[in-house]
Coordinates of C-alpha atoms in Angstrom, one line a residue:
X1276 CA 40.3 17.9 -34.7
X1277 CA 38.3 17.6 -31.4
X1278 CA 40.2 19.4 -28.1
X1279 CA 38.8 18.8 -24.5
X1280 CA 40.5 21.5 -22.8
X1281 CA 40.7 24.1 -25.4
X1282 CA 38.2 25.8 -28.2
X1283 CA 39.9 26.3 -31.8
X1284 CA 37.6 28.4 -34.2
X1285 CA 37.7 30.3 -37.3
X1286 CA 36.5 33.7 -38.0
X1287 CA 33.9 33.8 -40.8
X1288 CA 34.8 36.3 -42.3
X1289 CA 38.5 37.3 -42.2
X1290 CA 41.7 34.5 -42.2
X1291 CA 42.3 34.2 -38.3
X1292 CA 41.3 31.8 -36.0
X1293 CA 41.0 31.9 -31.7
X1294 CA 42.4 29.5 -29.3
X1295 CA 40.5 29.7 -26.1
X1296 CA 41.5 27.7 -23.3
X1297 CA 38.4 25.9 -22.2
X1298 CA 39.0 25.2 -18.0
X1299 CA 37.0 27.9 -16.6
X1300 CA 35.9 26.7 -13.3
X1301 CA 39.9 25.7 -12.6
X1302 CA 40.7 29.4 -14.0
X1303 CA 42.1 27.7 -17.3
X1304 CA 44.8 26.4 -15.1
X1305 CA 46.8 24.4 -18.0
X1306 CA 47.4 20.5 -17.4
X1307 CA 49.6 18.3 -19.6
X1308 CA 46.4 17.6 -22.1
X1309 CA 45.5 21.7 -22.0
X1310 CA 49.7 22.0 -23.2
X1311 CA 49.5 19.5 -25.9
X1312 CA 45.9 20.7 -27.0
X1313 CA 47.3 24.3 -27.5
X1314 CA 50.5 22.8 -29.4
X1315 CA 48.4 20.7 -31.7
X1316 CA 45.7 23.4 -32.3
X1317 CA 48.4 25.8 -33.1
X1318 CA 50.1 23.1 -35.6
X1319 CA 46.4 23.0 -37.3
X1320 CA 46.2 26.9 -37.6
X1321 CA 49.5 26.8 -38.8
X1322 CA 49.2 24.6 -41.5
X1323 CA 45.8 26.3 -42.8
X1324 CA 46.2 28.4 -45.6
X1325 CA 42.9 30.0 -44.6
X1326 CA 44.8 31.1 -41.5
X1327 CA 47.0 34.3 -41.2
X1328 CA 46.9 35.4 -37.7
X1329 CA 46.0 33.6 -34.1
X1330 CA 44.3 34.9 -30.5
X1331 CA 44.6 33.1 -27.7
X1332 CA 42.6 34.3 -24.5
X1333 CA 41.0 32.4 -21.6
X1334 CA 37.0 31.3 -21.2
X1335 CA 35.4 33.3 -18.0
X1336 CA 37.1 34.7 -15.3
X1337 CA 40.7 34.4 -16.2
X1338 CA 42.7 34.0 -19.1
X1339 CA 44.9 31.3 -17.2
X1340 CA 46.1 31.1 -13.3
X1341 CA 49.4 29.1 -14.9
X1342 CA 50.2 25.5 -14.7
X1343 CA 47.6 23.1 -12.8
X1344 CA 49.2 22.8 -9.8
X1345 CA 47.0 19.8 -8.7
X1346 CA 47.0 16.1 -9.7
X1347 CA 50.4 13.8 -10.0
X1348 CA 53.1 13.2 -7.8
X1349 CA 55.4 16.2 -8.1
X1350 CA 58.5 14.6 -5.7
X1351 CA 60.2 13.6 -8.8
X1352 CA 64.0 13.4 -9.7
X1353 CA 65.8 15.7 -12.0
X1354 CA 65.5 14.0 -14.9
X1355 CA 61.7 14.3 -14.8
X1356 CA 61.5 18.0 -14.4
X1357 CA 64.0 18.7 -17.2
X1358 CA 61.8 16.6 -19.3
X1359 CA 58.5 17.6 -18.5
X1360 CA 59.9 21.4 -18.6
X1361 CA 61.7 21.0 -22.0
X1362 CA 58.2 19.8 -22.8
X1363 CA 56.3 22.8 -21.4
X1364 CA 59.5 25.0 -22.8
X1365 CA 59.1 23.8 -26.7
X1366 CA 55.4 24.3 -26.6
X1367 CA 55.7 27.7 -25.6
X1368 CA 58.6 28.1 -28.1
X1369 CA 56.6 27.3 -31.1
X1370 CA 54.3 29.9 -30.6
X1371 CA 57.3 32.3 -30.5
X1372 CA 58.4 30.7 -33.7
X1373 CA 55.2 30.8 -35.7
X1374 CA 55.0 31.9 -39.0
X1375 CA 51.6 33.9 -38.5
X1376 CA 51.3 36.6 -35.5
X1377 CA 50.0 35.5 -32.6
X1378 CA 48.0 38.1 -30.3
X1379 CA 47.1 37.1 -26.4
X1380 CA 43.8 38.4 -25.2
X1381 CA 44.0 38.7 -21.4
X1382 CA 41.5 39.1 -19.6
X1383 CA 41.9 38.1 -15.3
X1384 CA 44.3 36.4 -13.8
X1385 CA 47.8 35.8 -16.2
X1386 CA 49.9 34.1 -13.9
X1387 CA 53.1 32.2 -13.7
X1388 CA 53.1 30.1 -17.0
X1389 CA 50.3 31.7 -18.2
X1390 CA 52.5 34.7 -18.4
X1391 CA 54.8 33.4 -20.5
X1392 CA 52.8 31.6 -22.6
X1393 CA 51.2 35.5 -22.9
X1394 CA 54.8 36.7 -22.9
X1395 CA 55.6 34.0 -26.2
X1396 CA 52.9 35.6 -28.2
X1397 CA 53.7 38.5 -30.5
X1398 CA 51.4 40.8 -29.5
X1399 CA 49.5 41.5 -26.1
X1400 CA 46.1 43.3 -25.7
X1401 CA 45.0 43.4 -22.0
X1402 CA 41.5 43.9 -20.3
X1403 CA 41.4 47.0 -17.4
X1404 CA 41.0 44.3 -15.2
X1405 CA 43.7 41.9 -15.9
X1406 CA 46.5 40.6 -13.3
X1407 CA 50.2 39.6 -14.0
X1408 CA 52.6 37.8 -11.8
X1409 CA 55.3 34.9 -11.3
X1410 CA 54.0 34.2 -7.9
X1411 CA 55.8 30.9 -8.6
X1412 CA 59.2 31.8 -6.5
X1413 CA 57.1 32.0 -3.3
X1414 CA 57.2 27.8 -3.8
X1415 CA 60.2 27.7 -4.5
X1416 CA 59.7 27.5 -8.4
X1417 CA 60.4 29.2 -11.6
X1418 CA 58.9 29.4 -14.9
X1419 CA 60.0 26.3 -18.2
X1420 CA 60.6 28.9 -20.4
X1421 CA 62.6 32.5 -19.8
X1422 CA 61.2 35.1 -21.9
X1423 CA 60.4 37.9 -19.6
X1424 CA 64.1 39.0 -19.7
X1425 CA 64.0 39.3 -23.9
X1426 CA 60.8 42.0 -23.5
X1427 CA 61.2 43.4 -19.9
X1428 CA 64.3 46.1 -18.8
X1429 CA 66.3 44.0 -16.5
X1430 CA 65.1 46.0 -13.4
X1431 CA 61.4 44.9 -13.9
X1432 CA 62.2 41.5 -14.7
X1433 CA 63.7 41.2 -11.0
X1434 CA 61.3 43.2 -9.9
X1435 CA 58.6 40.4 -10.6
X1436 CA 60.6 37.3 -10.8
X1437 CA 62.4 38.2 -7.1
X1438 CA 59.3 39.1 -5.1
X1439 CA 56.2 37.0 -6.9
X1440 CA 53.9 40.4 -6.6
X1441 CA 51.1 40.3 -8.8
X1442 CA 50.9 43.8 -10.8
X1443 CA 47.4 45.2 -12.9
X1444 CA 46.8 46.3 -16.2
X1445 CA 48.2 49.8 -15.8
X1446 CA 52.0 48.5 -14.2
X1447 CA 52.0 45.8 -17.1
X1448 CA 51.2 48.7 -19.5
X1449 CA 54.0 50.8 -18.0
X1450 CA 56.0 47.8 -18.0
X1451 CA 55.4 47.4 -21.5
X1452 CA 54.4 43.6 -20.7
X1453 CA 51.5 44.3 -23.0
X1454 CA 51.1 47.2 -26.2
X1455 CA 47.4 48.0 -25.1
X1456 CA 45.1 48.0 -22.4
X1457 CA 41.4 48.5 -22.7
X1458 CA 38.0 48.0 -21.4
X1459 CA 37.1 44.8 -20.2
X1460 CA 34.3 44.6 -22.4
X1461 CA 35.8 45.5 -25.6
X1462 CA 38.6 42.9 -25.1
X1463 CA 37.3 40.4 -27.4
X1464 CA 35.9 43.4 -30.4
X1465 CA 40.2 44.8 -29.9
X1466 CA 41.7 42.0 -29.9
X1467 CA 39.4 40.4 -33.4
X1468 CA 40.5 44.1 -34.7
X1469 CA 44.0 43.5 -34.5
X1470 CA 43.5 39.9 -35.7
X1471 CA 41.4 41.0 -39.1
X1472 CA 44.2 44.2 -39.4
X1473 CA 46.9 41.4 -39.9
X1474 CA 44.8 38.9 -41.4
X1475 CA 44.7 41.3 -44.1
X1476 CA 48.2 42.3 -44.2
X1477 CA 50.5 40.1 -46.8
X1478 CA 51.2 37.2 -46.0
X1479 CA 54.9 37.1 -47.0
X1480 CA 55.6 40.6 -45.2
X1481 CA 54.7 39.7 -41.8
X1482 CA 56.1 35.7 -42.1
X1483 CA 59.5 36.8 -43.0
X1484 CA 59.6 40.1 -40.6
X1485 CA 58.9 37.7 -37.4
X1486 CA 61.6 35.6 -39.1
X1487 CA 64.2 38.4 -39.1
X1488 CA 62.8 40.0 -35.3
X1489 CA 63.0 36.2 -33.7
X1490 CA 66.6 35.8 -35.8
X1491 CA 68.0 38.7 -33.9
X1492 CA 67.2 37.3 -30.4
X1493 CA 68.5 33.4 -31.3
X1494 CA 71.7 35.1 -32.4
X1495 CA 71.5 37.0 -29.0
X1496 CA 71.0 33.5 -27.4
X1497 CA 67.4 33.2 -26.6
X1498 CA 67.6 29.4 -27.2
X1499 CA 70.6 28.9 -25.1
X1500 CA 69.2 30.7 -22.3
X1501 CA 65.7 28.8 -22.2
X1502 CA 68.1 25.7 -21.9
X1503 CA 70.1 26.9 -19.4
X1504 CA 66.9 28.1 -17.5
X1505 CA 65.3 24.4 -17.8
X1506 CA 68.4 22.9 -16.2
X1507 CA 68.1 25.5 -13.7
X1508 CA 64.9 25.3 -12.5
X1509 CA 64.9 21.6 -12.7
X1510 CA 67.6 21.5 -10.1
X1511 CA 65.7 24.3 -8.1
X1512 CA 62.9 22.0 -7.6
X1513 CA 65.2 18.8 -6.1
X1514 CA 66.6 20.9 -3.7
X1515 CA 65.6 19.9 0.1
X1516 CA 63.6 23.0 0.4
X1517 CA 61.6 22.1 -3.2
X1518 CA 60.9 18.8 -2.2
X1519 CA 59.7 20.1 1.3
X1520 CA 57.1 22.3 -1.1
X1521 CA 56.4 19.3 -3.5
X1522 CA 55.0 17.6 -0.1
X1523 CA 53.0 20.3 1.3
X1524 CA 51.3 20.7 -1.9
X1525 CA 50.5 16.9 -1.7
X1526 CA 49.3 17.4 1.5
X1527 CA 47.0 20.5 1.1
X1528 CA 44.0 21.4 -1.0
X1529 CA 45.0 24.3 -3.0
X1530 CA 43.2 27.4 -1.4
X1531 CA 45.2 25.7 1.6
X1532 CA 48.4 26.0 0.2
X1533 CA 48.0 29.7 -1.7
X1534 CA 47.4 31.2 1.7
X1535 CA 50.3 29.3 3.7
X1536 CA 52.4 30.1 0.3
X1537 CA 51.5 33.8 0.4
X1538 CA 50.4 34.8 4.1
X1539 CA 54.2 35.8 4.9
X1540 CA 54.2 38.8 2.0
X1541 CA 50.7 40.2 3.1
X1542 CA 50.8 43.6 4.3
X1543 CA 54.4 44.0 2.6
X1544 CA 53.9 46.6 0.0

């Protein structure tokens, strides 16, 4: 299968394959086609017997700044955010409910969505020179999916939800947002190292272990609560003050509207 927004390969030598989205000069900001693309390329290492584990990391600078926040008319009606965040929501989900291990390789900016879709992987190796936020509540959004409260003490989770702050490599580490944070350049040699250590693993152990780990939290309600959180967020962004943001982000070029967004919390640390 062909992807415009995404690269799928295959190692040659052990069973794992890399997703890397593909939209570096937009900082792999992910679009409807760059969801889907992930979705279906994820389907396809799924279904390959050749494939026992997955990476997904960024091309250049970032490994994604979140969801494209350009393009479309965002002054929509409930109904079409609870749809198009279910959609966002289930994408993200079926990474969580893979039958292979999924490892993120971060290296730049993981913001907003980004973050969870690092967040909905099961393992996280970060460059020294990775970022990490939800700057997303400083618009007057929130994220499809809710998964930083299922890895994150509940203090943290506030901590970053509440005030949008981006943290580095070091507070994610501390965090525990990611298991291990290394040189920028030996990002891509880690991250293949972990990939070829559970390639090699049996199959069966690790497809039923993530079974019984991802049982435990759907028994503790993780489904429920992504739900609840899609509702939630969809009724955030028809409130008066969301709609007043959906215009001023139809109004504005982006670098405009990232510093009229974030120029009240400079100097607040």
């Amino acid at each position: 299968m062909s992807y415009e927004t995404i690269l799928y390969t295959k190692d040659e030598q052990d069973k794992f394959a890399t997703i890397t989205l593909n939209r570096p000069d937009k900082l792999n900001a992910m679009n409807k086609d760059c969801i889907r693309e992930i979705d279906a390329a994820l389907a396809e290492a799924v279904a390959d017997p050749e494939v026992n584990a997955l990476i997904i990391t960024g091309a250049g600078r970032a490994f994604s700044s979140g969801y494209d926040l350009q393009g479309g008319d965002f002054v929509v009606d409930f109904d079409f955010w609870v749809d198009d965040m279910t959609e966002n929501a289930t994408a993200l989900l079926n990474i969580w409910k893979a039958p292979i291990p999924v490892i993120a390789a971060v290296n730049g900016y993981c913001l907003a969505g980004a973050l969870e879709l690092m967040m909905s992987c099961d393992l996280a190796i970060a460059a020294d020179t990775a970022k990490f936020g939800e700057p997303e509540v400083r618009h007057n959004s929130g994220p499809p999916a809710l998964m930083m409260p299922w890895l994150l003490p509940t203090r943290d989770v506030r901590y970053l939800m509440y005030t949008g702050d981006i943290v580095d490599a070091a507070e994610a580490d501390r965090m525990r947002l990611v298991n291990k944070v290394v040189p920028a350049d030996e990002l891509k040699l880690r991250s293949e190292n972990l990939a070829r250590k559970l390639a090699r693993m049996p199959t069966p152990a690790l497809k039923y272990t993530k079974a019984s780990i991802n049982n435990q939290q759907m028994v503790a309600g993780l489904q429920a609560s992504f739900d609840y959180n899609v509702t939630s967020i969809a009724g955030l962004h028809v409130t008066d003050e969301g709609q007043e943001w959906m215009r001023k982000l139809a109004q504005m070029s982006l670098k405009e509207y990232l510093e009229y967004r974030d120029s009240p919390f400079r100097g607040l640390d």
